[in-house]
Each structure stands twice: as C-alpha cells, then as structure tokens.
PDB file of C-alpha atoms in Angstrom:
ATOM      1  CA  MET A1058     -17.154  -9.847 -14.813  1.00 57.00           C
ATOM      2  CA  ALA A1059     -14.223 -12.195 -15.361  1.00 70.00           C
ATOM      3  CA  LEU A1060     -14.534 -15.893 -14.710  1.00 80.00           C
ATOM      4  CA  ASN A1061     -12.649 -17.515 -11.865  1.00 86.00           C
ATOM      5  CA  PRO A1062      -9.364 -18.983 -13.216  1.00 86.00           C
ATOM      6  CA  GLN A1063     -10.276 -22.417 -11.832  1.00 88.00           C
ATOM      7  CA  ILE A1064     -13.561 -22.363 -13.764  1.00 92.00           C
ATOM      8  CA  THR A1065     -11.802 -21.364 -16.997  1.00 91.00           C
ATOM      9  CA  ASN A1066      -9.230 -24.119 -16.401  1.00 90.00           C
ATOM     10  CA  LEU A1067     -12.053 -26.629 -16.031  1.00 93.00           C
ATOM     11  CA  ILE A1068     -13.693 -25.389 -19.233  1.00 93.00           C
ATOM     12  CA  ILE A1069     -10.370 -25.608 -21.104  1.00 91.00           C
ATOM     13  CA  ILE A1070      -9.668 -29.105 -19.777  1.00 92.00           C
ATOM     14  CA  LEU A1071     -13.114 -30.391 -20.741  1.00 93.00           C
ATOM     15  CA  GLY A1072     -12.863 -28.765 -24.176  1.00 92.00           C
ATOM     16  CA  MET A1073      -9.351 -30.049 -24.813  1.00 90.00           C
ATOM     17  CA  MET A1074     -10.352 -33.559 -23.737  1.00 91.00           C
ATOM     18  CA  GLN A1075     -12.979 -33.518 -26.482  1.00 92.00           C
ATOM     19  CA  VAL A1076     -10.501 -32.126 -29.008  1.00 91.00           C
ATOM     20  CA  SER A1077      -7.822 -34.643 -28.039  1.00 89.00           C
ATOM     21  CA  LYS A1078     -10.217 -37.516 -28.793  1.00 90.00           C
ATOM     22  CA  LYS A1079     -10.211 -36.397 -32.419  1.00 93.00           C
ATOM     23  CA  ILE A1080      -6.419 -36.092 -32.711  1.00 92.00           C
ATOM     24  CA  PRO A1081      -4.637 -39.181 -34.109  1.00 94.00           C
ATOM     25  CA  PHE A1082      -1.862 -39.511 -31.512  1.00 92.00           C
ATOM     26  CA  ASP A1083      -0.807 -42.836 -33.062  1.00 92.00           C
ATOM     27  CA  ASP A1084       0.547 -40.874 -36.054  1.00 94.00           C
ATOM     28  CA  PRO A1085       4.237 -40.151 -35.267  1.00 95.00           C
ATOM     29  CA  GLN A1086       4.105 -36.746 -37.004  1.00 96.00           C
ATOM     30  CA  VAL A1087       1.144 -35.591 -34.913  1.00 95.00           C
ATOM     31  CA  LEU A1088       2.750 -36.876 -31.714  1.00 94.00           C
ATOM     32  CA  LEU A1089       5.971 -35.028 -32.577  1.00 96.00           C
ATOM     33  CA  LEU A1090       4.051 -31.783 -33.144  1.00 95.00           C
ATOM     34  CA  VAL A1091       2.238 -32.115 -29.800  1.00 94.00           C
ATOM     35  CA  ARG A1092       5.555 -32.814 -28.043  1.00 95.00           C
ATOM     36  CA  ILE A1093       7.076 -29.743 -29.701  1.00 97.00           C
ATOM     37  CA  LEU A1094       4.078 -27.662 -28.577  1.00 96.00           C
ATOM     38  CA  TYR A1095       4.503 -28.901 -24.990  1.00 96.00           C
ATOM     39  CA  ILE A1096       8.246 -28.183 -24.964  1.00 97.00           C
ATOM     40  CA  ALA A1097       7.723 -24.765 -26.580  1.00 97.00           C
ATOM     41  CA  THR A1098       5.188 -23.672 -23.970  1.00 97.00           C
ATOM     42  CA  ASN A1099       7.542 -24.726 -21.172  1.00 97.00           C
ATOM     43  CA  ILE A1100      10.385 -22.792 -22.799  1.00 97.00           C
ATOM     44  CA  ILE A1101       8.107 -19.732 -23.007  1.00 97.00           C
ATOM     45  CA  ILE A1102       7.211 -20.088 -19.320  1.00 97.00           C
ATOM     46  CA  ALA A1103      10.895 -20.471 -18.364  1.00 97.00           C
ATOM     47  CA  GLY A1104      11.738 -17.386 -20.438  1.00 97.00           C
ATOM     48  CA  VAL A1105       8.992 -15.372 -18.748  1.00 97.00           C
ATOM     49  CA  TYR A1106      10.192 -16.473 -15.297  1.00 97.00           C
ATOM     50  CA  LEU A1107      13.807 -15.552 -16.121  1.00 97.00           C
ATOM     51  CA  TYR A1108      12.681 -12.160 -17.413  1.00 97.00           C
ATOM     52  CA  LEU A1109      10.600 -11.740 -14.262  1.00 96.00           C
ATOM     53  CA  GLN A1110      13.620 -12.547 -12.091  1.00 97.00           C
ATOM     54  CA  ASN A1111      15.652  -9.877 -13.909  1.00 97.00           C
ATOM     55  CA  LYS A1112      12.845  -7.326 -13.419  1.00 96.00           C
ATOM     56  CA  ILE A1113      12.591  -8.140  -9.691  1.00 96.00           C
ATOM     57  CA  ASN A1114      16.354  -7.877  -9.221  1.00 96.00           C
ATOM     58  CA  ALA A1115      16.535  -4.647 -11.235  1.00 96.00           C
ATOM     59  CA  LYS A1116      13.765  -3.058  -9.153  1.00 94.00           C
ATOM     60  CA  LYS A1117      15.201  -4.410  -5.861  1.00 93.00           C
ATOM     61  CA  ASP A1118      12.372  -2.995  -3.744  1.00 93.00           C
ATOM     62  CA  LEU A1119      13.717  -3.022  -0.175  1.00 94.00           C
ATOM     63  CA  THR A1120      10.452  -1.867   1.393  1.00 93.00           C
ATOM     64  CA  THR A1121       9.852  -3.785   4.631  1.00 93.00           C
ATOM     65  CA  LEU A1122       6.971  -6.228   4.524  1.00 92.00           C
ATOM     66  CA  LYS A1123       5.520  -7.634   7.754  1.00 90.00           C
ATOM     67  CA  TYR A1124       2.816 -10.259   7.867  1.00 90.00           C
ATOM     68  CA  VAL A1125       1.612 -13.135   9.995  1.00 87.00           C
ATOM     69  CA  GLU A1126       1.853 -16.509   8.318  1.00 85.00           C
ATOM     70  CA  PRO A1127      -0.858 -18.856   9.579  1.00 84.00           C
ATOM     71  CA  ALA A1128       0.054 -22.211  11.053  1.00 78.00           C
ATOM     72  CA  PRO A1129      -0.522 -25.192   8.741  1.00 78.00           C
ATOM     73  CA  MET A1130      -3.942 -26.807   9.068  1.00 79.00           C
ATOM     74  CA  GLY A1131      -4.002 -29.481  11.735  1.00 75.00           C
ATOM     75  CA  SER A1132      -0.827 -28.146  13.335  1.00 75.00           C
ATOM     76  CA  ALA A1133      -0.556 -27.034  16.949  1.00 74.00           C
ATOM     77  CA  ASP A1134       1.988 -24.366  15.960  1.00 77.00           C
ATOM     78  CA  GLU A1135       1.297 -20.690  16.516  1.00 80.00           C
ATOM     79  CA  PRO A1136       0.990 -18.298  13.570  1.00 82.00           C
ATOM     80  CA  LYS A1137       4.457 -16.964  12.702  1.00 85.00           C
ATOM     81  CA  LEU A1138       5.412 -13.315  12.228  1.00 88.00           C
ATOM     82  CA  ILE A1139       7.450 -12.816   9.048  1.00 89.00           C
ATOM     83  CA  THR A1140       9.504  -9.672   8.454  1.00 91.00           C
ATOM     84  CA  THR A1141      11.029  -9.477   5.006  1.00 94.00           C
ATOM     85  CA  THR A1142      11.426  -7.116   2.058  1.00 95.00           C
ATOM     86  CA  VAL A1143       9.246  -6.877  -1.029  1.00 95.00           C
ATOM     87  CA  HIS A1144      12.278  -7.958  -3.090  1.00 96.00           C
ATOM     88  CA  SER A1145      12.891 -11.161  -1.141  1.00 96.00           C
ATOM     89  CA  TYR A1146       9.142 -11.887  -0.923  1.00 95.00           C
ATOM     90  CA  ASP A1147       8.847 -11.641  -4.698  1.00 96.00           C
ATOM     91  CA  LEU A1148      11.913 -13.857  -5.195  1.00 97.00           C
ATOM     92  CA  GLN A1149      10.416 -16.392  -2.765  1.00 95.00           C
ATOM     93  CA  GLN A1150       7.161 -16.387  -4.743  1.00 95.00           C
ATOM     94  CA  LEU A1151       9.106 -16.775  -8.003  1.00 97.00           C
ATOM     95  CA  LYS A1152      10.978 -19.742  -6.526  1.00 97.00           C
ATOM     96  CA  ALA A1153       7.622 -21.348  -5.689  1.00 95.00           C
ATOM     97  CA  LEU A1154       6.495 -20.774  -9.299  1.00 95.00           C
ATOM     98  CA  TRP A1155       9.657 -22.458 -10.624  1.00 97.00           C
ATOM     99  CA  LYS A1156       9.178 -25.388  -8.262  1.00 97.00           C
ATOM    100  CA  SER A1157       5.563 -25.810  -9.308  1.00 94.00           C
ATOM    101  CA  GLN A1158       6.454 -25.693 -12.999  1.00 95.00           C
ATOM    102  CA  LEU A1159       9.274 -28.231 -12.618  1.00 96.00           C
ATOM    103  CA  MET A1160       6.991 -30.568 -10.656  1.00 97.00           C
ATOM    104  CA  GLY A1161       4.456 -30.365 -13.483  1.00 95.00           C
ATOM    105  CA  VAL A1162       7.105 -31.127 -16.105  1.00 96.00           C
ATOM    106  CA  GLY A1163       8.370 -34.051 -14.025  1.00 95.00           C
ATOM    107  CA  MET A1164       4.905 -35.520 -13.569  1.00 95.00           C
ATOM    108  CA  MET A1165       4.129 -35.047 -17.259  1.00 95.00           C
ATOM    109  CA  GLY A1166       7.426 -36.701 -18.155  1.00 93.00           C
ATOM    110  CA  VAL A1167       6.553 -39.762 -16.085  1.00 95.00           C
ATOM    111  CA  MET A1168       3.009 -39.899 -17.436  1.00 94.00           C
ATOM    112  CA  HIS A1169       4.116 -39.563 -21.050  1.00 92.00           C
ATOM    113  CA  LEU A1170       7.429 -41.385 -21.197  1.00 92.00           C
ATOM    114  CA  TYR A1171       6.784 -44.147 -18.680  1.00 92.00           C
ATOM    115  CA  PHE A1172       3.021 -44.690 -18.819  1.00 93.00           C
ATOM    116  CA  LYS A1173       2.711 -43.654 -22.504  1.00 90.00           C
ATOM    117  CA  TYR A1174      -0.185 -41.199 -21.949  1.00 89.00           C
ATOM    118  CA  THR A1175      -0.364 -38.691 -24.795  1.00 89.00           C
ATOM    119  CA  ASN A1176      -3.638 -36.784 -24.278  1.00 87.00           C
ATOM    120  CA  PRO A1177      -2.395 -34.786 -21.246  1.00 89.00           C
ATOM    121  CA  LEU A1178       0.426 -33.335 -23.366  1.00 90.00           C
ATOM    122  CA  LEU A1179      -2.076 -31.181 -25.212  1.00 90.00           C
ATOM    123  CA  ILE A1180      -3.866 -29.989 -22.081  1.00 91.00           C
ATOM    124  CA  GLN A1181      -0.578 -29.335 -20.262  1.00 92.00           C
ATOM    125  CA  SER A1182       0.565 -27.224 -23.198  1.00 92.00           C
ATOM    126  CA  ILE A1183      -2.181 -24.700 -22.442  1.00 93.00           C
ATOM    127  CA  ILE A1184      -3.068 -24.717 -18.721  1.00 93.00           C
ATOM    128  CA  PRO A1185       0.417 -23.913 -17.288  1.00 93.00           C
ATOM    129  CA  LEU A1186       0.922 -21.118 -19.834  1.00 93.00           C
ATOM    130  CA  LYS A1187      -2.458 -19.638 -18.919  1.00 93.00           C
ATOM    131  CA  GLY A1188      -1.652 -20.002 -15.213  1.00 91.00           C
ATOM    132  CA  ALA A1189       1.734 -18.330 -15.611  1.00 93.00           C
ATOM    133  CA  PHE A1190       0.171 -15.214 -17.108  1.00 93.00           C
ATOM    134  CA  GLU A1191      -2.527 -15.068 -14.421  1.00 92.00           C
ATOM    135  CA  GLY A1192      -0.004 -14.961 -11.553  1.00 92.00           C
ATOM    136  CA  ASN A1193       0.350 -11.939  -9.281  1.00 94.00           C
ATOM    137  CA  LEU A1194       4.076 -11.497  -9.991  1.00 95.00           C
ATOM    138  CA  ILE A1195       3.387 -11.339 -13.728  1.00 95.00           C
ATOM    139  CA  LYS A1196       0.559  -8.851 -13.230  1.00 95.00           C
ATOM    140  CA  ILE A1197       2.802  -6.553 -11.187  1.00 95.00           C
ATOM    141  CA  HIS A1198       6.223  -6.852 -12.838  1.00 94.00           C
ATOM    142  CA  LEU A1199       5.353  -7.705 -16.445  1.00 93.00           C
ATOM    143  CA  PHE A1200       2.015  -5.966 -16.995  1.00 94.00           C
ATOM    144  CA  GLY A1201       2.801  -3.054 -14.642  1.00 93.00           C
ATOM    145  CA  ASN A1202      -0.331  -3.282 -12.481  1.00 93.00           C
ATOM    146  CA  PRO A1203      -0.012  -1.466  -9.135  1.00 94.00           C
ATOM    147  CA  ALA A1204       0.295  -3.654  -6.020  1.00 91.00           C
ATOM    148  CA  ILE A1205      -3.059  -2.642  -4.541  1.00 92.00           C
ATOM    149  CA  GLY A1206      -6.243  -4.552  -3.780  1.00 89.00           C
ATOM    150  CA  ASP A1207      -5.864  -8.255  -4.629  1.00 88.00           C
ATOM    151  CA  LEU A1208      -2.267  -7.614  -5.739  1.00 90.00           C
ATOM    152  CA  LYS A1209      -1.214  -6.186  -2.362  1.00 91.00           C
ATOM    153  CA  ARG A1210       1.433  -8.315  -0.712  1.00 91.00           C
ATOM    154  CA  PRO A1211       1.274 -10.785   1.021  1.00 90.00           C
ATOM    155  CA  TRP A1212      -0.898 -12.684  -1.404  1.00 88.00           C
ATOM    156  CA  LYS A1213      -3.471 -15.249  -0.489  1.00 81.00           C
ATOM    157  CA  ALA A1214      -2.171 -18.752  -1.031  1.00 71.00           C
ATOM    158  CA  THR A1215      -3.857 -20.280  -4.040  1.00 63.00           C
ATOM    159  CA  GLY A1216      -5.939 -23.183  -2.872  1.00 55.00           C
ATOM    160  CA  GLY A1217      -5.683 -26.687  -4.178  1.00 52.00           C
ATOM    161  CA  LEU A1218      -8.714 -28.505  -5.499  1.00 47.00           C
ATOM    162  CA  MET A1219     -11.718 -26.157  -5.585  1.00 46.00           C
ATOM    163  CA  GLY A1220      -9.916 -23.569  -3.454  1.00 49.00           C
ATOM    164  CA  MET A1221      -9.423 -25.789  -0.421  1.00 51.00           C
ATOM    165  CA  GLY A1222      -5.833 -24.932   0.475  1.00 52.00           C
ATOM    166  CA  GLY A1223      -3.859 -26.306   3.368  1.00 53.00           C
ATOM    167  CA  GLN A1224      -3.410 -22.941   5.111  1.00 59.00           C
ATOM    168  CA  GLY A1225      -5.375 -19.845   5.871  1.00 66.00           C
ATOM    169  CA  GLU A1226      -4.389 -16.574   4.311  1.00 76.00           C
ATOM    170  CA  PRO A1227      -1.504 -14.430   5.591  1.00 80.00           C
ATOM    171  CA  LYS A1228      -2.572 -11.434   7.667  1.00 74.00           C
ATOM    172  CA  ALA A1229      -0.912  -8.059   7.288  1.00 73.00           C
ATOM    173  CA  ASP A1230      -3.189  -5.970   9.526  1.00 72.00           C
ATOM    174  CA  LYS A1231      -1.683  -4.105  12.490  1.00 68.00           C
ATOM    175  CA  LYS A1232      -3.665  -6.037  15.100  1.00 70.00           C
ATOM    176  CA  SER A1233      -2.456  -9.456  13.875  1.00 71.00           C
ATOM    177  CA  ILE A1234       1.158  -8.264  13.606  1.00 72.00           C
ATOM    178  CA  GLU A1235       1.144  -6.723  17.109  1.00 75.00           C
ATOM    179  CA  GLN A1236      -0.466  -9.862  18.535  1.00 73.00           C
ATOM    180  CA  ALA A1237       2.227 -12.056  16.934  1.00 70.00           C
ATOM    181  CA  GLU A1238       4.981  -9.732  18.175  1.00 72.00           C
ATOM    182  CA  ARG A1239       3.628  -9.935  21.732  1.00 72.00           C
ATOM    183  CA  ALA A1240       3.390 -13.716  21.494  1.00 73.00           C
ATOM    184  CA  GLY A1241       7.033 -13.765  20.414  1.00 66.00           C
ATOM    185  CA  SER A1242       6.367 -15.904  17.360  1.00 50.00           C
ATOM    186  CA  GLY A1243       8.975 -15.114  14.762  1.00 52.00           C
ATOM    187  CA  GLY A1244       9.936 -11.641  13.721  1.00 51.00           C
ATOM    188  CA  VAL A1245      13.299 -12.732  12.364  1.00 54.00           C
ATOM    189  CA  LYS A1246      14.084 -10.954   9.136  1.00 56.00           C
ATOM    190  CA  GLU A1247      14.360 -13.356   6.206  1.00 54.00           C
ATOM    191  CA  GLU A1248      17.104 -12.634   3.683  1.00 53.00           C
TER     192      GLU A1248
END
C-alpha cells in the first residue's frame, strides 16, 4: 500500500528541516550549491512540462468530455455543465500546473531574496519535483498509464491543507450531466 502523497510530503518536510539545521547556510559555497539545486529542479520541472505539452499536442485527443463542475463553496451559483475535449482538458490542467509552479517560484523568490530565508530552498528543491511526477498528466502522458480508475478524467481537484479543497469533485455520471443540461447551466463547448 502506497502512502498518501500529503503524508510523504510531511515526512520529507520534517526530515529536511532536521537536515537543514545541520547545513551551514552562512558558507557562501554551500548557499550557492543549494541555490543551484533549487534552480536545477525548477528547470527539470519546466522541461517535463514542456515535454508533456508536446505529447498532449501530438496526441491531440479530440474525444468529447462532459462533466459537471461544482459551484465554489459558499457560492449560490448552480453547478456548471462543461463540454470540452480531452485535449483541451489536458492543456487546461497543464496550464494550472504551470501557474502553480510559477507561484511557488515567486513565493520562494520573495522569501529567499527579500526576507533572506535559506532553509526553504532545500525543501522546495524536493517537494515540487516529487509533486510534478505524482500528477495525473505525468502518469498518463509520460508513464503511459491508462486513463481508468483514479486517472479517469475529470480528475478530483487536489485539496489544499489536509485535503480540504474549496470545491467538491467534478461529476461525470449520466444523471448529473442530464440534470445540469435540464437546468440549462452551461453546456458551451470550451476551446
């Protein structure tokens, strides 16, 4: 049985915090090496995402995908019917991965360059790389796993802290789709 990715992240963070206490970050050579490690892992992630984009575009799966996107928590909006293709869904998910990665780099840049924190550089050299290779797009397009079971689109939104996300999961069952079509909520094909 594999551990939940959030549990392994917690274990890695706690372990790396202990390791980082032993690393002399005040030594300029050590700090340079940790910075290089951080930059290298982000270059690897960017390379994987670019390769993934090429694989998605080469496959160009135009199979229609219909699902009901739940309304945001606390919103009075109705759930929205989304009709798209597997290709555009995958590109949308890849765009979200890019955005998440760039936000992480931006936050790390502020923490390190402005606030002079060095310990998170080491942790953020490992966690995003691990997370990138645990993603559904990577499992399907890079590792060649079939899109069945947990990898069947649409994917559950990954929750925030301890799995408490801001939305419910998308529904792709016939009953939910027919109910959304009757309610007239959405149905416009996204390109």
